[in-house]
Amino acid sequence: MNQVFWYATRSTGVVATVLAIGSLVLGLFFSARNTGAKRPAAWWLDLHNYLGGLALVFTGAHILASLLDPDSGIGIVQALVPGTAHAAAWAMTWAVLATYTFCIAVFTSWPKRRFSRRVWRWLHLTSVAGVAFGGIHAYQLGTDATATTFEIGLLVGAAFGIYAVALRTISAIARAAGR
Amino acid sequence: MSRTMPPPPLAPSPPPSYAGTPPYRDAPAFSSATPKPVAAASRPKRRHPARSARIGALIVSCASTGGLGYLFASTGGTDAAAPAIAGLPAPLATTGVAAATTSAPSVATTTIPPATVPVVAADAAAPAASSAGTSPTTAATTAATTATTTATTAATTPATTAAASGVFNGSVVETRYGPIEVQAQITNGALTDVAVIEYPSGDRKSQRINASALPTLRTEALTAQSASVDTVSGATYTSTGYTQSLQSALDTARAAGVTVNA
């Protein structure tokens, strides 16, 4: 039975990583107004929101499966408090921080209008760091991190993410210069 | 009195279109629902523009999770060629009682074949061989044969003819990442070496961890002259399996009359 939780931990972690990267890329493309005219902007925003929420759900499933796995050595404290893991403390710290940033990004999007635009944007942008933390966590701790397929996938995801961040940054600079 | 025309009925506004590049920050909510609060019972169902994409993403995510889980369960990880670990001795031909083994694992492991010429388990006959002027290889072979005979004899009558030397395999300990089997080499009542016969090497991560952990565990075991060694950080499963297998090897040696004088 322990193996089931172990496999669940690994598979949900991989899927959560992919979903988080996908949501990040879509969000950055959207905010850079680079989604093209084929689909309405609301479509991209809707999908971005959904993928972000789904990434958080799968992250929760990933944490739950690792908590239920008696061999993982991870308890509630290790899952919630950075730096408390007995083994691979740094990798676990990245994971905890990534989870918190995902929570911030998702749960501040619902009461978005209650925040000022600037505050909300900075809160939301922490998810960029969160995705990076998640990728580092996957690379450092993931059982499949050294599998060639996973490495290629992580590399492609990182490339997409960096491209989207660069696109968004250039777009913001160009917009600021045009004012 | 002037008559005024009644106002025309308000036509329902179509859902906003975001085609083109309107600034999204100024766009209203993409829901087609009216912004005016209405009773919950009559509130129109929220429509998601990317509804089909949402369903597709959910299906793909769940299917990927299940597929990956099945893949992990069926393969146990990834396969890669296992390199030899530097600093670890090759196992020798055992002179002790055969250790109990379990079924073969489903994950990739590295099994190191025993060396053909024993080096350690030759103390019992080495003086005689050197005095007779035989070649080292012949001496070692003779010594191994003698040691085997001695250990076998000791296994049958440990109280009367206890051998002080021998090579003993531990039991195969199954861990999450694969089986571990070690071999204890005892010379004159001292644990002189611990070789690894089998260790998890199904993926490069296991190889990397074990390449670091196994030499550390060997050094600790030789220092402690027992299987009571500390767990190597980051290699919990390897450490546990190593100590269990080593303890099994020492137990086998003790049963054969070969004890370690710690």
Short mmCIF file of C-alpha atoms in Angstrom, two decimals:
data_model
loop_
_atom_site.label_atom_id
_atom_site.label_comp_id
_atom_site.label_asym_id
_atom_site.label_seq_id
_atom_site.Cartn_x
_atom_site.Cartn_y
_atom_site.Cartn_z
CA MET A 1 0.00 0.00 0.00
CA ASN A 2 2.92 2.31 0.74
CA GLN A 3 4.06 1.96 -2.83
CA VAL A 4 0.71 3.27 -4.07
CA PHE A 5 1.20 6.48 -2.15
CA TRP A 6 4.74 6.72 -3.40
CA TYR A 7 3.65 6.37 -7.01
CA ALA A 8 0.84 8.85 -6.38
CA THR A 9 3.32 11.30 -4.88
CA ARG A 10 5.55 11.08 -7.90
CA SER A 11 2.86 11.26 -10.56
CA THR A 12 0.93 14.11 -8.95
CA GLY A 13 4.17 16.00 -8.51
CA VAL A 14 5.02 15.70 -12.18
CA VAL A 15 1.54 16.74 -13.27
CA ALA A 16 1.45 19.64 -10.80
CA THR A 17 4.76 20.88 -12.17
CA VAL A 18 3.49 20.75 -15.75
CA LEU A 19 0.24 22.50 -14.82
CA ALA A 20 2.05 25.21 -12.90
CA ILE A 21 4.39 25.89 -15.79
CA GLY A 22 1.45 25.91 -18.21
CA SER A 23 -0.50 28.34 -16.08
CA LEU A 24 2.53 30.57 -15.70
CA VAL A 25 3.21 30.66 -19.43
CA LEU A 26 -0.43 31.35 -20.28
CA GLY A 27 -0.65 34.10 -17.68
CA LEU A 28 2.49 35.82 -18.86
CA PHE A 29 1.46 35.55 -22.51
CA PHE A 30 -1.90 36.98 -21.57
CA SER A 31 -0.58 39.90 -19.58
CA ALA A 32 1.91 40.64 -22.34
CA ARG A 33 -1.07 40.73 -24.72
CA ASN A 34 0.55 38.16 -26.85
CA THR A 35 -2.27 35.68 -27.11
CA GLY A 36 -3.19 36.57 -30.67
CA ALA A 37 -6.61 37.26 -32.11
CA LYS A 38 -7.72 33.71 -32.74
CA ARG A 39 -9.30 33.37 -29.35
CA PRO A 40 -10.70 36.10 -27.12
CA ALA A 41 -8.54 37.29 -24.28
CA ALA A 42 -11.10 36.07 -21.80
CA TRP A 43 -10.53 32.53 -23.06
CA TRP A 44 -6.84 32.71 -22.20
CA LEU A 45 -7.55 34.30 -18.84
CA ASP A 46 -10.11 31.62 -18.03
CA LEU A 47 -7.72 28.84 -18.95
CA HIS A 48 -4.89 30.48 -17.01
CA ASN A 49 -7.06 30.70 -13.92
CA TYR A 50 -8.21 27.13 -14.29
CA LEU A 51 -4.75 25.69 -14.81
CA GLY A 52 -3.49 27.63 -11.80
CA GLY A 53 -6.25 26.24 -9.63
CA LEU A 54 -5.71 22.76 -11.01
CA ALA A 55 -1.98 23.03 -10.28
CA LEU A 56 -2.80 23.90 -6.69
CA VAL A 57 -5.18 20.96 -6.45
CA PHE A 58 -2.56 18.55 -7.75
CA THR A 59 0.01 20.12 -5.44
CA GLY A 60 -2.37 19.40 -2.58
CA ALA A 61 -2.74 15.83 -3.79
CA HIS A 62 1.05 15.58 -4.00
CA ILE A 63 1.42 16.75 -0.41
CA LEU A 64 -1.39 14.52 0.80
CA ALA A 65 0.10 11.45 -0.87
CA SER A 66 3.51 12.15 0.64
CA LEU A 67 1.93 12.61 4.07
CA LEU A 68 0.07 9.33 3.76
CA ASP A 69 3.22 7.53 2.68
CA PRO A 70 4.75 6.29 5.95
CA ASP A 71 8.14 5.84 4.31
CA SER A 72 8.44 9.39 3.04
CA GLY A 73 9.55 10.78 6.39
CA ILE A 74 7.40 13.83 5.82
CA GLY A 75 4.92 14.99 8.41
CA ILE A 76 2.66 17.97 8.76
CA VAL A 77 5.44 20.10 10.21
CA GLN A 78 7.86 19.25 7.40
CA ALA A 79 5.17 19.99 4.83
CA LEU A 80 4.27 23.36 6.31
CA VAL A 81 7.42 24.77 7.88
CA PRO A 82 10.41 25.44 5.62
CA GLY A 83 13.71 23.94 6.70
CA THR A 84 12.31 21.35 9.09
CA ALA A 85 12.75 18.30 6.90
CA HIS A 86 15.27 15.80 8.23
CA ALA A 87 16.59 14.82 4.82
CA ALA A 88 16.93 16.99 1.73
CA ALA A 89 16.07 20.04 3.79
CA TRP A 90 16.70 22.53 1.01
CA ALA A 91 14.68 20.64 -1.55
CA MET A 92 11.78 20.45 0.89
CA THR A 93 12.16 24.13 1.70
CA TRP A 94 11.72 25.03 -1.96
CA ALA A 95 8.62 22.85 -2.05
CA VAL A 96 7.04 24.52 0.95
CA LEU A 97 7.78 27.99 -0.40
CA ALA A 98 6.38 27.03 -3.82
CA THR A 99 3.19 25.80 -2.21
CA TYR A 100 2.76 29.04 -0.29
CA THR A 101 3.30 31.15 -3.39
CA PHE A 102 0.77 29.05 -5.32
CA CYS A 103 -1.71 29.59 -2.50
CA ILE A 104 -1.04 33.33 -2.55
CA ALA A 105 -1.51 33.52 -6.31
CA VAL A 106 -4.73 31.53 -6.33
CA PHE A 107 -6.42 32.75 -3.19
CA THR A 108 -5.72 36.40 -3.85
CA SER A 109 -7.20 36.13 -7.34
CA TRP A 110 -10.68 35.48 -6.05
CA PRO A 111 -10.95 38.63 -3.92
CA LYS A 112 -8.89 40.46 -6.50
CA ARG A 113 -10.95 43.62 -6.36
CA ARG A 114 -10.29 44.00 -2.66
CA PHE A 115 -6.62 44.66 -3.34
CA SER A 116 -5.10 47.59 -5.07
CA ARG A 117 -3.94 46.73 -8.53
CA ARG A 118 -0.27 47.17 -7.64
CA VAL A 119 -0.47 45.02 -4.52
CA TRP A 120 -2.36 42.28 -6.30
CA ARG A 121 0.10 42.24 -9.17
CA TRP A 122 3.08 41.84 -6.88
CA LEU A 123 1.32 39.15 -4.93
CA HIS A 124 0.44 37.37 -8.16
CA LEU A 125 3.94 37.66 -9.54
CA THR A 126 5.30 35.67 -6.60
CA SER A 127 3.93 32.66 -8.43
CA VAL A 128 6.76 33.08 -10.95
CA ALA A 129 9.19 32.42 -8.14
CA GLY A 130 6.90 29.66 -6.94
CA VAL A 131 7.13 27.82 -10.24
CA ALA A 132 10.91 28.18 -10.14
CA PHE A 133 10.96 26.82 -6.58
CA GLY A 134 8.80 23.92 -7.66
CA GLY A 135 11.13 23.12 -10.53
CA ILE A 136 14.17 23.20 -8.25
CA HIS A 137 12.36 20.97 -5.77
CA ALA A 138 11.53 18.50 -8.52
CA TYR A 139 15.08 18.47 -9.77
CA GLN A 140 16.67 18.10 -6.35
CA LEU A 141 14.32 15.65 -4.70
CA GLY A 142 12.28 13.97 -7.39
CA THR A 143 12.87 10.27 -7.77
CA ASP A 144 12.52 10.72 -11.50
CA ALA A 145 14.64 13.85 -11.60
CA THR A 146 17.51 12.02 -13.18
CA ALA A 147 15.42 10.28 -15.79
CA THR A 148 16.27 11.59 -19.22
CA THR A 149 12.63 12.12 -20.15
CA PHE A 150 11.97 14.14 -17.03
CA GLU A 151 15.11 16.21 -17.52
CA ILE A 152 14.14 17.04 -21.09
CA GLY A 153 10.61 17.90 -20.00
CA LEU A 154 11.87 20.12 -17.20
CA LEU A 155 14.27 21.80 -19.58
CA VAL A 156 11.51 22.47 -22.11
CA GLY A 157 9.26 23.78 -19.34
CA ALA A 158 12.01 26.05 -18.06
CA ALA A 159 12.63 27.32 -21.58
CA PHE A 160 8.96 28.13 -22.03
CA GLY A 161 8.85 29.84 -18.67
CA ILE A 162 11.94 31.92 -19.31
CA TYR A 163 10.64 32.89 -22.73
CA ALA A 164 7.32 33.97 -21.27
CA VAL A 165 8.99 35.97 -18.51
CA ALA A 166 11.25 37.66 -21.04
CA LEU A 167 8.29 38.42 -23.28
CA ARG A 168 6.35 39.91 -20.39
CA THR A 169 9.31 41.98 -19.23
CA ILE A 170 10.02 43.35 -22.70
CA SER A 171 6.34 44.13 -23.13
CA ALA A 172 6.24 46.02 -19.85
CA ILE A 173 9.37 47.98 -20.73
CA ALA A 174 8.01 48.86 -24.15
CA ARG A 175 4.71 49.94 -22.64
CA ALA A 176 6.45 52.09 -20.05
CA ALA A 177 8.60 53.68 -22.75
CA GLY A 178 5.55 54.44 -24.88
CA ARG A 179 3.80 56.38 -22.17
CA MET B 1 -50.80 67.54 -21.92
CA SER B 2 -48.17 66.04 -23.89
CA ARG B 3 -47.94 62.38 -24.35
CA THR B 4 -44.56 60.80 -24.05
CA MET B 5 -43.54 57.66 -25.80
CA PRO B 6 -42.82 54.75 -23.50
CA PRO B 7 -39.15 53.82 -23.41
CA PRO B 8 -38.18 50.91 -25.60
CA PRO B 9 -37.51 47.69 -23.77
CA LEU B 10 -33.88 47.12 -22.95
CA ALA B 11 -32.31 44.53 -25.13
CA PRO B 12 -30.03 42.12 -23.33
CA SER B 13 -26.46 43.10 -23.92
CA PRO B 14 -24.37 40.53 -25.74
CA PRO B 15 -21.42 39.01 -23.95
CA PRO B 16 -18.37 41.20 -24.25
CA SER B 17 -15.89 40.25 -26.88
CA TYR B 18 -12.20 40.63 -26.23
CA ALA B 19 -11.08 40.07 -29.77
CA GLY B 20 -8.14 42.22 -30.58
CA THR B 21 -5.96 43.61 -27.87
CA PRO B 22 -8.04 45.56 -25.41
CA PRO B 23 -6.31 46.25 -22.14
CA TYR B 24 -7.52 43.42 -19.96
CA ARG B 25 -7.30 45.47 -16.80
CA ASP B 26 -10.17 47.64 -18.01
CA ALA B 27 -12.24 44.78 -19.23
CA PRO B 28 -15.22 43.75 -17.18
CA ALA B 29 -15.52 40.28 -15.83
CA PHE B 30 -15.77 37.78 -18.63
CA SER B 31 -18.89 36.28 -17.20
CA SER B 32 -22.01 37.07 -19.15
CA ALA B 33 -23.91 37.39 -15.92
CA THR B 34 -25.32 40.78 -15.16
CA PRO B 35 -23.27 42.65 -12.57
CA LYS B 36 -26.38 43.58 -10.65
CA PRO B 37 -26.81 41.25 -7.69
CA VAL B 38 -29.78 39.02 -8.10
CA ALA B 39 -31.30 36.30 -6.06
CA ALA B 40 -29.28 33.14 -5.96
CA ALA B 41 -32.09 31.07 -7.35
CA SER B 42 -32.41 33.19 -10.48
CA ARG B 43 -28.70 33.80 -10.97
CA PRO B 44 -27.66 32.61 -14.38
CA LYS B 45 -25.05 29.91 -14.49
CA ARG B 46 -21.56 31.27 -14.89
CA ARG B 47 -20.18 30.56 -18.31
CA HIS B 48 -16.52 29.86 -18.77
CA PRO B 49 -15.11 30.90 -22.14
CA ALA B 50 -12.57 28.09 -22.11
CA ARG B 51 -14.97 25.44 -20.90
CA SER B 52 -13.91 22.77 -23.35
CA ALA B 53 -10.25 23.52 -22.75
CA ARG B 54 -10.87 23.24 -19.02
CA ILE B 55 -12.44 19.83 -19.42
CA GLY B 56 -9.61 18.77 -21.68
CA ALA B 57 -7.00 19.94 -19.19
CA LEU B 58 -8.72 18.09 -16.37
CA ILE B 59 -8.94 14.88 -18.36
CA VAL B 60 -5.35 15.11 -19.53
CA SER B 61 -4.13 15.84 -16.00
CA CYS B 62 -5.98 12.95 -14.43
CA ALA B 63 -5.02 10.60 -17.24
CA SER B 64 -1.39 11.68 -16.96
CA THR B 65 -1.42 11.08 -13.23
CA GLY B 66 -2.86 7.63 -13.64
CA GLY B 67 -0.58 6.81 -16.55
CA LEU B 68 2.53 7.96 -14.75
CA GLY B 69 1.53 6.06 -11.63
CA TYR B 70 1.06 2.92 -13.70
CA LEU B 71 4.38 3.52 -15.42
CA PHE B 72 6.18 3.93 -12.11
CA ALA B 73 4.52 0.84 -10.71
CA SER B 74 5.40 -1.26 -13.72
CA THR B 75 8.98 -0.13 -14.14
CA GLY B 76 9.91 0.93 -10.63
CA GLY B 77 11.79 3.88 -12.02
CA THR B 78 14.12 4.31 -14.93
CA ASP B 79 16.81 2.05 -16.11
CA ALA B 80 20.31 3.14 -16.65
CA ALA B 81 23.68 1.46 -16.71
CA ALA B 82 25.14 1.25 -13.24
CA PRO B 83 28.73 2.30 -12.93
CA ALA B 84 31.13 0.67 -10.54
CA ILE B 85 31.49 2.54 -7.29
CA ALA B 86 34.99 3.71 -6.56
CA GLY B 87 36.35 2.79 -3.17
CA LEU B 88 34.35 -0.37 -2.75
CA PRO B 89 36.06 -3.75 -2.82
CA ALA B 90 34.82 -6.52 -5.02
CA PRO B 91 33.08 -9.31 -3.15
CA LEU B 92 34.90 -12.56 -2.62
CA ALA B 93 33.76 -16.13 -2.89
CA THR B 94 31.92 -16.82 0.31
CA THR B 95 33.26 -19.23 2.85
CA GLY B 96 30.36 -19.04 5.20
CA VAL B 97 27.00 -20.65 5.24
CA ALA B 98 24.84 -19.55 2.35
CA ALA B 99 22.68 -16.65 3.36
CA ALA B 100 18.97 -16.63 2.84
CA THR B 101 17.84 -14.73 -0.23
CA THR B 102 14.51 -13.46 -1.40
CA SER B 103 12.96 -13.31 -4.83
CA ALA B 104 14.55 -11.21 -7.53
CA PRO B 105 13.47 -7.56 -7.52
CA SER B 106 11.60 -5.86 -10.30
CA VAL B 107 13.85 -2.82 -10.27
CA ALA B 108 17.30 -2.64 -11.70
CA THR B 109 20.12 -3.49 -9.38
CA THR B 110 23.80 -4.04 -9.74
CA THR B 111 25.15 -7.44 -8.78
CA ILE B 112 28.89 -7.64 -8.47
CA PRO B 113 30.25 -11.12 -9.23
CA PRO B 114 32.61 -12.64 -6.70
CA ALA B 115 36.29 -12.37 -7.38
CA THR B 116 37.93 -15.53 -8.61
CA VAL B 117 41.00 -15.23 -6.40
CA PRO B 118 40.27 -14.56 -2.74
CA VAL B 119 42.60 -12.22 -0.97
CA VAL B 120 41.42 -11.98 2.59
CA ALA B 121 40.21 -15.40 3.55
CA ALA B 122 43.60 -16.99 3.29
CA ASP B 123 45.13 -16.41 6.65
CA ALA B 124 44.68 -19.90 7.92
CA ALA B 125 46.90 -21.53 5.32
CA ALA B 126 49.08 -18.63 4.24
CA PRO B 127 52.10 -19.44 6.45
CA ALA B 128 52.13 -22.98 5.26
CA ALA B 129 51.90 -21.93 1.64
CA SER B 130 54.70 -19.41 1.95
CA SER B 131 56.93 -21.86 3.73
CA ALA B 132 56.34 -24.41 1.02
CA GLY B 133 57.50 -21.95 -1.62
CA THR B 134 54.40 -22.07 -3.77
CA SER B 135 53.29 -19.21 -6.03
CA PRO B 136 50.95 -16.55 -4.58
CA THR B 137 48.05 -17.60 -6.77
CA THR B 138 48.44 -21.21 -5.80
CA ALA B 139 48.82 -20.20 -2.21
CA ALA B 140 45.67 -18.11 -2.31
CA THR B 141 43.72 -20.86 -3.99
CA THR B 142 44.95 -23.37 -1.48
CA ALA B 143 44.21 -20.99 1.32
CA ALA B 144 40.70 -20.39 0.05
CA THR B 145 40.07 -24.07 -0.13
CA THR B 146 41.40 -24.48 3.35
CA ALA B 147 39.36 -21.58 4.64
CA THR B 148 36.26 -22.95 3.03
CA THR B 149 36.86 -26.28 4.60
CA THR B 150 37.57 -24.67 7.92
CA ALA B 151 34.45 -22.53 7.85
CA THR B 152 32.33 -25.45 6.77
CA THR B 153 33.74 -27.55 9.53
CA ALA B 154 33.17 -24.73 11.95
CA ALA B 155 29.60 -24.48 10.84
CA THR B 156 29.01 -28.01 11.83
CA THR B 157 31.00 -27.95 15.06
CA PRO B 158 31.38 -24.33 16.06
CA ALA B 159 32.17 -24.97 19.70
CA THR B 160 35.20 -27.09 19.15
CA THR B 161 36.88 -25.73 16.01
CA ALA B 162 35.93 -22.08 15.73
CA ALA B 163 37.46 -20.43 12.66
CA ALA B 164 38.69 -16.89 13.17
CA SER B 165 38.36 -15.93 9.54
CA GLY B 166 35.85 -16.21 6.78
CA VAL B 167 33.79 -14.45 4.19
CA PHE B 168 30.07 -14.34 4.73
CA ASN B 169 27.21 -13.02 2.67
CA GLY B 170 24.39 -11.15 4.33
CA SER B 171 20.78 -11.63 3.48
CA VAL B 172 19.23 -9.71 0.61
CA VAL B 173 17.32 -6.81 2.13
CA GLU B 174 14.58 -5.35 0.00
CA THR B 175 14.29 -1.60 0.08
CA ARG B 176 12.00 0.74 -1.76
CA TYR B 177 14.64 1.37 -4.38
CA GLY B 178 15.86 -2.17 -4.74
CA PRO B 179 17.65 -4.96 -2.87
CA ILE B 180 20.89 -4.61 -0.96
CA GLU B 181 23.25 -7.44 -0.15
CA VAL B 182 26.62 -7.05 1.49
CA GLN B 183 29.45 -9.39 2.30
CA ALA B 184 31.44 -9.32 5.50
CA GLN B 185 35.07 -10.39 5.47
CA ILE B 186 36.39 -11.41 8.87
CA THR B 187 40.05 -12.00 9.46
CA ASN B 188 41.40 -13.16 12.80
CA GLY B 189 38.28 -12.03 14.57
CA ALA B 190 38.26 -8.59 13.03
CA LEU B 191 35.89 -7.20 10.44
CA THR B 192 38.45 -6.38 7.78
CA ASP B 193 36.21 -5.47 4.86
CA VAL B 194 32.64 -5.16 3.76
CA ALA B 195 31.86 -5.64 0.08
CA VAL B 196 28.60 -4.83 -1.62
CA ILE B 197 27.25 -7.63 -3.76
CA GLU B 198 24.03 -5.95 -4.81
CA TYR B 199 22.67 -2.45 -4.47
CA PRO B 200 19.89 -0.35 -6.02
CA SER B 201 20.97 1.21 -9.28
CA GLY B 202 17.72 1.55 -11.17
CA ASP B 203 18.17 5.23 -11.80
CA ARG B 204 20.98 7.70 -11.79
CA LYS B 205 19.80 9.23 -8.56
CA SER B 206 20.20 5.90 -6.77
CA GLN B 207 23.60 5.47 -8.37
CA ARG B 208 24.66 8.92 -7.24
CA ILE B 209 23.41 8.41 -3.70
CA ASN B 210 24.91 4.95 -3.36
CA ALA B 211 28.22 6.00 -4.84
CA SER B 212 28.53 8.36 -1.92
CA ALA B 213 26.77 6.41 0.81
CA LEU B 214 28.18 2.91 0.38
CA PRO B 215 31.85 3.85 0.90
CA THR B 216 30.82 5.90 3.94
CA LEU B 217 28.87 3.00 5.38
CA ARG B 218 31.80 0.64 4.77
CA THR B 219 34.19 2.97 6.58
CA GLU B 220 31.80 3.34 9.50
CA ALA B 221 31.26 -0.41 9.74
CA LEU B 222 34.99 -1.11 9.72
CA THR B 223 35.53 1.53 12.39
CA ALA B 224 32.72 0.23 14.56
CA GLN B 225 33.59 -3.42 13.82
CA SER B 226 29.87 -4.07 13.77
CA ALA B 227 26.69 -3.26 11.92
CA SER B 228 25.85 -0.47 14.36
CA VAL B 229 26.54 2.45 12.07
CA ASP B 230 24.84 5.81 11.73
CA THR B 231 22.41 6.43 8.93
CA VAL B 232 23.95 8.40 6.10
CA SER B 233 21.99 11.59 5.51
CA GLY B 234 20.02 11.40 2.29
CA ALA B 235 20.50 7.64 2.01
CA THR B 236 18.13 6.34 4.65
CA TYR B 237 16.97 3.31 2.73
CA THR B 238 20.46 2.33 1.66
CA SER B 239 21.74 2.73 5.21
CA THR B 240 18.96 0.63 6.67
CA GLY B 241 19.35 -2.11 4.10
CA TYR B 242 23.13 -2.06 4.44
CA THR B 243 23.11 -2.42 8.20
CA GLN B 244 20.46 -5.14 8.13
CA SER B 245 22.34 -7.14 5.54
CA LEU B 246 25.64 -6.65 7.36
CA GLN B 247 24.08 -7.73 10.63
CA SER B 248 22.76 -10.79 8.87
CA ALA B 249 26.24 -11.57 7.56
CA LEU B 250 27.71 -11.21 11.05
CA ASP B 251 24.99 -13.42 12.46
CA THR B 252 25.80 -16.02 9.84
CA ALA B 253 29.47 -15.78 10.76
CA ARG B 254 28.67 -16.16 14.43
CA ALA B 255 26.59 -19.21 13.67
CA ALA B 256 29.59 -20.60 11.83
CA GLY B 257 31.79 -19.93 14.82
CA VAL B 258 33.51 -16.88 13.39
CA THR B 259 33.03 -13.96 15.70
CA VAL B 260 34.14 -10.37 15.47
CA ASN B 261 36.05 -9.17 18.50
CA ALA B 262 34.94 -5.57 18.57
#
